[in-house]
Coordinates of C-alpha atoms and ligand atoms in Angstrom, one line a residue:
X1472 CA 18.9 -32.9 -25.5
X1473 CA 16.3 -34.6 -25.4
X1474 CA 13.1 -36.3 -23.4
X1475 CA 11.2 -39.9 -24.4
X1476 CA 9.2 -41.2 -21.8
X1477 CA 8.5 -44.7 -22.4
X1478 CA 4.4 -45.1 -21.1
X1479 CA 1.5 -48.5 -21.2
X1480 CA -1.1 -47.7 -19.0
X1481 CA -1.2 -51.3 -18.4
X1482 CA 1.0 -52.7 -16.0
X1483 CA 3.5 -56.0 -17.2
X1484 CA 3.0 -54.9 -20.8
X1485 CA 6.4 -55.2 -21.5
X1486 CA 7.8 -51.2 -20.7
X1487 CA 11.0 -51.8 -18.9
X1488 CA 11.8 -54.6 -21.1
X1489 CA 11.1 -51.9 -24.7
X1490 CA 12.9 -49.4 -21.9
X1491 CA 16.1 -51.7 -21.1
X1492 CA 17.1 -53.0 -24.5
X1493 CA 16.5 -49.4 -26.2
X1494 CA 19.0 -47.3 -23.8
X1495 CA 21.3 -49.5 -25.1
X1496 CA 20.8 -49.7 -28.7
X1497 CA 21.0 -45.7 -28.4
X1498 CA 23.8 -45.6 -26.2
X1499 CA 25.7 -47.2 -29.0
X1500 CA 25.9 -44.4 -31.1
X1501 CA 24.9 -41.2 -28.4
X1502 CA 25.5 -40.2 -24.9
X1503 CA 22.7 -41.1 -22.7
X1504 CA 21.2 -41.7 -18.9
X1505 CA 18.1 -43.8 -18.0
X1506 CA 15.4 -43.1 -15.2
X1507 CA 13.5 -45.1 -14.1
X1508 CA 10.1 -43.4 -12.8
X1509 CA 8.5 -46.5 -11.3
X1510 CA 9.5 -45.0 -7.2
X1511 CA 6.3 -47.0 -6.1
X1512 CA 7.9 -50.8 -8.0
X1513 CA 10.9 -50.1 -9.4
X1514 CA 12.9 -52.8 -11.8
X1515 CA 14.2 -51.0 -14.1
X1516 CA 17.7 -51.9 -13.5
X1517 CA 16.7 -54.8 -12.7
X1518 CA 16.2 -55.5 -16.3
X1519 CA 19.8 -53.7 -16.8
X1520 CA 21.6 -56.4 -13.9
X1521 CA 22.1 -53.9 -12.1
X1522 CA 21.4 -54.7 -8.2
X1523 CA 20.7 -52.3 -5.4
X1524 CA 23.9 -52.7 -3.9
X1525 CA 25.5 -51.9 -7.7
X1526 CA 24.3 -48.4 -7.4
X1527 CA 27.5 -45.8 -6.5
X1528 CA 25.7 -44.0 -4.4
X1529 CA 22.2 -43.5 -2.2
X1530 CA 20.3 -40.4 -1.0
X1531 CA 17.7 -39.9 1.2
X1532 CA 14.4 -38.0 0.0
X1533 CA 11.9 -35.4 1.7
X1534 CA 9.9 -35.0 -0.3
X1535 CA 6.5 -36.4 1.3
X1536 CA 4.6 -34.8 4.5
X1537 CA 2.5 -36.2 7.6
X1538 CA 0.4 -34.1 9.7
X1539 CA 1.5 -33.7 13.3
X1540 CA -0.8 -32.7 16.1
X1541 CA -0.2 -29.9 18.6
X1542 CA -2.6 -31.1 21.5
X1543 CA -2.0 -28.3 23.3
X1544 CA -3.4 -26.5 20.9
X1545 CA -6.0 -28.4 20.9
X1546 CA -7.1 -28.7 23.5
X1547 CA -7.8 -25.2 23.9
X1548 CA -11.4 -26.0 21.6
X1549 CA -12.8 -25.8 24.8
X1550 CA -12.8 -22.2 24.1
X1551 CA -13.4 -22.0 20.9
X1552 CA -16.8 -21.5 19.9
X1553 CA -15.8 -22.9 15.7
X1554 CA -14.3 -26.3 16.6
X1555 CA -15.8 -26.9 20.1
X1556 CA -17.4 -29.9 19.7
X1557 CA -16.8 -31.0 16.1
X1558 CA -13.9 -32.6 15.0
X1559 CA -13.5 -30.9 12.7
X1560 CA -10.2 -32.5 11.3
X1561 CA -11.9 -35.9 11.2
X1562 CA -14.2 -34.6 9.2
X1563 CA -11.9 -32.7 6.7
X1564 CA -10.1 -35.8 6.4
X1565 CA -11.4 -38.1 3.0
X1566 CA -8.4 -40.4 3.5
X1567 CA -9.6 -41.9 7.0
X1568 CA -6.6 -40.8 8.4
X1569 CA -8.1 -39.1 11.3
X1570 CA -10.4 -40.6 14.0
X1571 CA -11.1 -39.1 17.7
X1572 CA -9.9 -40.7 20.5
X1573 CA -12.6 -40.7 23.2
X1574 CA -10.3 -42.2 26.1
X1575 CA -8.4 -38.9 26.1
X1576 CA -10.9 -37.2 24.0
X1577 CA -8.4 -36.3 21.5
X1578 CA -8.3 -36.9 18.4
X1579 CA -5.6 -39.6 16.8
X1580 CA -3.5 -39.8 13.7
X1581 CA -2.9 -42.5 11.7
X1582 CA 0.9 -41.9 9.9
X1583 CA 0.2 -44.7 7.2
X1584 CA -3.0 -43.7 6.3
X1585 CA -1.6 -39.7 6.3
X1586 CA -0.9 -38.5 2.9
X1587 CA -0.8 -35.2 3.6
X1588 CA -3.0 -33.4 1.5
X1589 CA -3.2 -30.7 4.1
X1590 CA -6.9 -30.5 4.0
X1591 CA -7.6 -31.1 8.1
X1592 CA -4.8 -27.7 8.2
X1593 CA -7.3 -25.9 6.6
X1594 CA -10.3 -27.2 8.7
X1595 CA -8.4 -26.9 11.8
X1596 CA -9.7 -23.0 13.1
X1597 CA -6.5 -23.5 16.0
X1598 CA -4.2 -24.1 14.2
X1599 CA -3.1 -27.4 16.8
X1600 CA -2.0 -28.8 12.9
X1601 CA 1.0 -28.6 10.9
X1602 CA 1.9 -30.3 8.5
X1603 CA 5.8 -32.0 8.7
X1604 CA 8.5 -33.2 6.3
X1605 CA 9.2 -36.8 6.6
X1606 CA 11.7 -39.5 4.6
X1607 CA 9.4 -41.1 2.0
X1608 CA 12.3 -42.1 -0.4
X1609 CA 15.7 -42.6 -1.8
X1610 CA 17.0 -42.0 -5.4
X1611 CA 20.1 -44.2 -6.5
X1612 CA 23.0 -43.9 -9.4
X1613 CA 24.4 -46.2 -10.5
X1614 CA 26.6 -47.0 -14.0
X1615 CA 25.5 -49.8 -16.5
X1616 CA 27.6 -52.3 -18.0
X1617 CA 26.4 -51.2 -21.2
X1618 CA 27.9 -47.5 -21.5
X1619 CA 25.0 -45.5 -19.3
X1620 CA 24.1 -44.0 -16.4
X1621 CA 21.3 -45.0 -14.9
X1622 CA 18.7 -42.5 -12.0
X1623 CA 16.3 -45.0 -9.8
X1624 CA 14.0 -43.9 -6.9
X1625 CA 12.4 -46.2 -4.5
X1626 CA 9.1 -45.0 -2.4
X1627 CA 9.4 -45.7 1.0
X1628 CA 6.5 -48.4 2.1
X1629 CA 3.8 -47.0 3.4
X1630 CA 5.4 -43.4 2.3
X1631 CA 3.3 -41.3 -0.2
X1632 CA 5.0 -39.1 -3.1
X1633 CA 5.4 -41.3 -6.0
X1634 CA 5.1 -37.6 -8.6
X1635 CA 7.5 -35.6 -6.1
X1636 CA 10.4 -38.7 -5.8
X1637 CA 9.7 -38.3 -9.7
X1638 CA 10.3 -34.4 -9.9
X1639 CA 13.5 -35.2 -8.1
X1640 CA 14.4 -38.6 -10.6
X1641 CA 13.7 -35.6 -12.8
X1642 CA 15.9 -32.9 -11.3
X1643 CA 19.1 -35.4 -10.8
X1644 CA 18.7 -36.9 -13.7
X1645 CA 19.0 -33.4 -15.4
X1646 CA 22.0 -32.7 -13.6
X1647 CA 24.3 -35.9 -14.8
X1648 CA 23.4 -35.6 -18.3
X1649 CA 24.5 -31.6 -18.4
X1650 CA 27.4 -33.5 -16.9
X1651 CA 28.0 -35.8 -20.0
X1652 CA 26.5 -33.6 -22.0
X1653 CA 23.8 -36.2 -23.0
X1654 CA 21.8 -36.1 -25.8
X1655 CA 18.6 -38.8 -24.5
X1656 CA 17.1 -39.0 -21.6
X1657 CA 15.0 -41.6 -22.0
X1658 CA 12.8 -42.4 -18.6
X1659 CA 10.3 -45.6 -17.8
X1660 CA 6.8 -44.3 -16.1
X1661 CA 4.5 -46.1 -14.0
X1662 CA 2.1 -47.9 -15.1
X1663 CA -1.4 -46.0 -15.2
X1664 CA -2.4 -43.1 -15.5
X1665 CA -1.6 -41.0 -11.8
X1666 CA 0.6 -38.1 -10.2
X1667 CA 4.2 -40.7 -10.6
X1668 CA 2.8 -40.8 -15.1
X1669 CA 2.0 -37.0 -14.6
X1670 CA 5.5 -36.2 -13.8
X1671 CA 6.7 -38.3 -16.1
X1672 CA 5.1 -37.2 -19.1
X1673 CA 5.1 -33.2 -18.3
X1674 CA 7.8 -31.7 -20.0
X1675 CA 9.3 -34.6 -22.1
X1676 CA 10.0 -34.1 -26.0
X1677 CA 8.5 -37.6 -27.1
X1678 CA 6.4 -40.0 -25.5
X1679 CA 6.6 -44.3 -27.1
X1680 CA 4.1 -46.1 -26.2
X1681 CA 3.8 -49.6 -25.3
X1682 CA 1.0 -51.9 -25.6
X1683 CA 0.4 -55.3 -26.5
X1684 CA -2.8 -57.5 -28.4
X1685 CA -5.3 -57.4 -25.4
X1686 CA -8.6 -56.1 -24.9
X1687 CA -7.8 -55.0 -21.4
X1688 CA -3.6 -53.3 -22.5
X1689 CA -5.5 -51.2 -25.0
X1690 CA -9.1 -50.0 -22.6
X1691 CA -5.0 -48.9 -20.2
X1692 CA -3.1 -47.2 -23.1
X1693 CA -6.5 -45.0 -25.0
X1694 CA -6.5 -43.5 -21.0
X1695 CA -3.0 -42.9 -21.1
X1696 CA -3.4 -41.6 -24.6
X1697 CA -5.6 -39.2 -23.1
X1698 CA -3.3 -37.7 -20.8
X1699 CA 0.1 -38.0 -23.5
X1700 CA -2.7 -36.0 -25.9
X1701 CA -3.3 -33.5 -22.9
X1702 CA 0.0 -32.2 -22.7
X1703 CA 0.0 -32.5 -26.7
X1704 CA 3.2 -34.6 -26.8
X1705 CA 4.1 -36.2 -29.7
X1706 CA 4.5 -40.2 -29.6
X1707 CA 4.6 -43.2 -31.5
X1708 CA 3.7 -47.0 -30.6
X1709 CA 4.9 -49.7 -29.9
X1710 CA 2.5 -53.4 -29.6
X1711 CA 4.6 -56.4 -27.9
X1712 CA 4.4 -59.6 -27.1
X1713 CA 2.3 -59.7 -31.4
X1714 CA 2.4 -63.5 -31.8
X1715 CA -0.7 -63.6 -28.8
X1716 CA -3.4 -62.4 -30.6
X1717 CA -3.1 -61.6 -34.5
X1718 CA -6.8 -60.4 -34.7
X1719 CA -6.6 -58.5 -32.2
X1720 CA -3.1 -57.0 -33.3
X1721 CA -4.8 -55.7 -37.0
X1722 CA -7.5 -54.2 -34.8
X1723 CA -4.5 -52.1 -32.7
X1724 CA -2.9 -51.6 -35.8
X1725 CA -6.3 -49.6 -37.3
X1726 CA -6.3 -47.8 -34.5
X1727 CA -3.1 -46.4 -34.7
X1728 CA -3.4 -45.4 -37.9
X1729 CA -7.0 -44.0 -38.1
X1730 CA -5.8 -42.3 -34.9
X1731 CA -2.3 -40.5 -36.6
X1732 CA -0.2 -42.5 -34.2
X1733 CA 3.0 -43.8 -35.6
X1734 CA 4.0 -48.1 -35.1
X1735 CA 7.2 -47.5 -34.5
X1736 CA 7.5 -51.6 -34.5
X1737 CA 5.4 -55.0 -33.0
X1738 CA 7.9 -56.9 -31.3
X1739 CA 7.1 -61.0 -30.9
X1740 CA 6.1 -63.3 -28.3
X1741 CA 9.4 -65.3 -27.2
X1742 CA 10.1 -66.7 -25.1
X1743 CA 13.0 -65.7 -24.8
X1744 CA 12.5 -62.0 -23.7
X1745 CA 11.1 -64.3 -20.6
X1746 CA 14.7 -65.7 -20.2
X1747 CA 16.4 -62.6 -21.0
X1748 CA 14.6 -61.4 -17.6
X1749 CA 15.0 -63.9 -15.8
X1750 CA 19.3 -63.8 -16.4
X1751 CA 18.8 -59.8 -15.8
X1752 CA 19.9 -59.1 -19.4
X1753 CA 18.1 -56.6 -22.2
X1754 CA 16.6 -59.0 -24.1
X1755 CA 18.9 -56.9 -27.1
X1756 CA 22.1 -58.6 -24.7
X1757 CA 20.6 -61.8 -24.3
X1758 CA 19.4 -62.6 -27.9
X1759 CA 21.6 -60.7 -30.6
X1760 CA 19.0 -61.4 -32.6
X1761 CA 16.3 -58.9 -31.4
X1762 CA 18.6 -56.4 -32.8
X1763 CA 17.1 -55.9 -35.3
X1764 CA 13.9 -55.3 -33.7
X1765 CA 15.1 -52.9 -31.2
X1766 CA 17.0 -51.2 -33.6
X1767 CA 13.7 -50.9 -35.9
X1768 CA 11.6 -49.0 -33.0
X1769 CA 15.1 -46.9 -32.3
X1770 CA 15.4 -45.2 -35.8
X1771 CA 11.2 -44.7 -36.3
X1772 CA 11.2 -43.2 -33.4
X1773 CA 14.5 -41.0 -33.8
X1774 CA 12.8 -40.1 -37.7
X1775 CA 10.0 -39.9 -35.8
X1776 CA 11.0 -37.0 -33.9
X1777 CA 13.7 -35.6 -36.5
X1778 CA 10.6 -34.6 -38.8
X1779 CA 8.7 -32.6 -35.8
X1780 CA 11.8 -30.8 -34.0
Ligands
SF4_1166 S1 -3.1 -34.3 5.9 FE1 -4.6 -35.0 4.6 S2 -4.7 -37.2 4.6 FE2 -3.1 -36.8 6.3 S3 -4.6 -36.7 8.3 FE3 -4.9 -34.4 7.6 S4 -6.3 -34.7 5.9 FE4 -5.8 -36.7 6.3
SF4_1167 S1 -10.0 -29.6 13.8 FE1 -8.3 -28.7 15.6 S2 -9.7 -27.9 17.0 FE2 -10.8 -29.4 16.2 S3 -10.3 -31.3 16.9 FE3 -9.0 -31.6 15.3 S4 -7.2 -30.1 16.1 FE4 -8.3 -30.4 17.1

């Protein structure tokens, strides 16, 4: 099985639109699993017409960690020359999740700000702080009407650990892929270049970079390319909404050529892509004329992969 990750750097350039239509095209002749790795703002399932209630199952995740204080142990600090009056945990927390409660003469933890980094645990000389596992999200498995399953993750509001959620999503998707003997797993990564994106890209066989002809999208894409290069993963590019800036489209084409990144295809700017989203349908289903566009992207991607592997 080959794993393909769709990545953009910038949000809103049409990554999920591309992933959904490519998934539908790929599923015509292959067994595959789609994974929405944007646990902060998942929407691939919606683009494929699946709402939360349409999923076959949801299971909760406890990959998050929050800090827990033992007041008893902390109070023993008056006997502890290392911490007395120093409030080491307050200084250690770079997320301002610990403040000093003058009234109680104890540290106070703000759960919403704690990201579970563990720095305060190391700083505390009397082991008054420990990390406890907390429920931070959920994973859903559903069957799309286009003949392939989707695995989607949702981070709970105010919780951290989206990278860990993506790791769990990939584990669940791998189990399903093994069951159905999938040929491909296609991952829709989050925007940016942070933990959830790294967790999506790492271990992928190929990356499809989606961008649009604007300087902002190009800037974010160049950071995403650095990330892909770091992991030494082959990639190809797709330029979405070509019509919005022809000159910049040519500049992008030059950039990809100069940097040996194959241009897998271009997608025109067309109001019917928006209409497809409004109707919760992949673009290739909403407007069958788009099939040619995505067929070209898919064929070029599979050809490039064939040449590499
Ligand atoms: S675990 Fe990290 S973020 Fe949470 S309170 Fe401790 S230092 Fe702050
Ligand atoms: S570092 Fe430990 S002992 Fe010192 S104030 Fe914080 S919790 Fe209490």
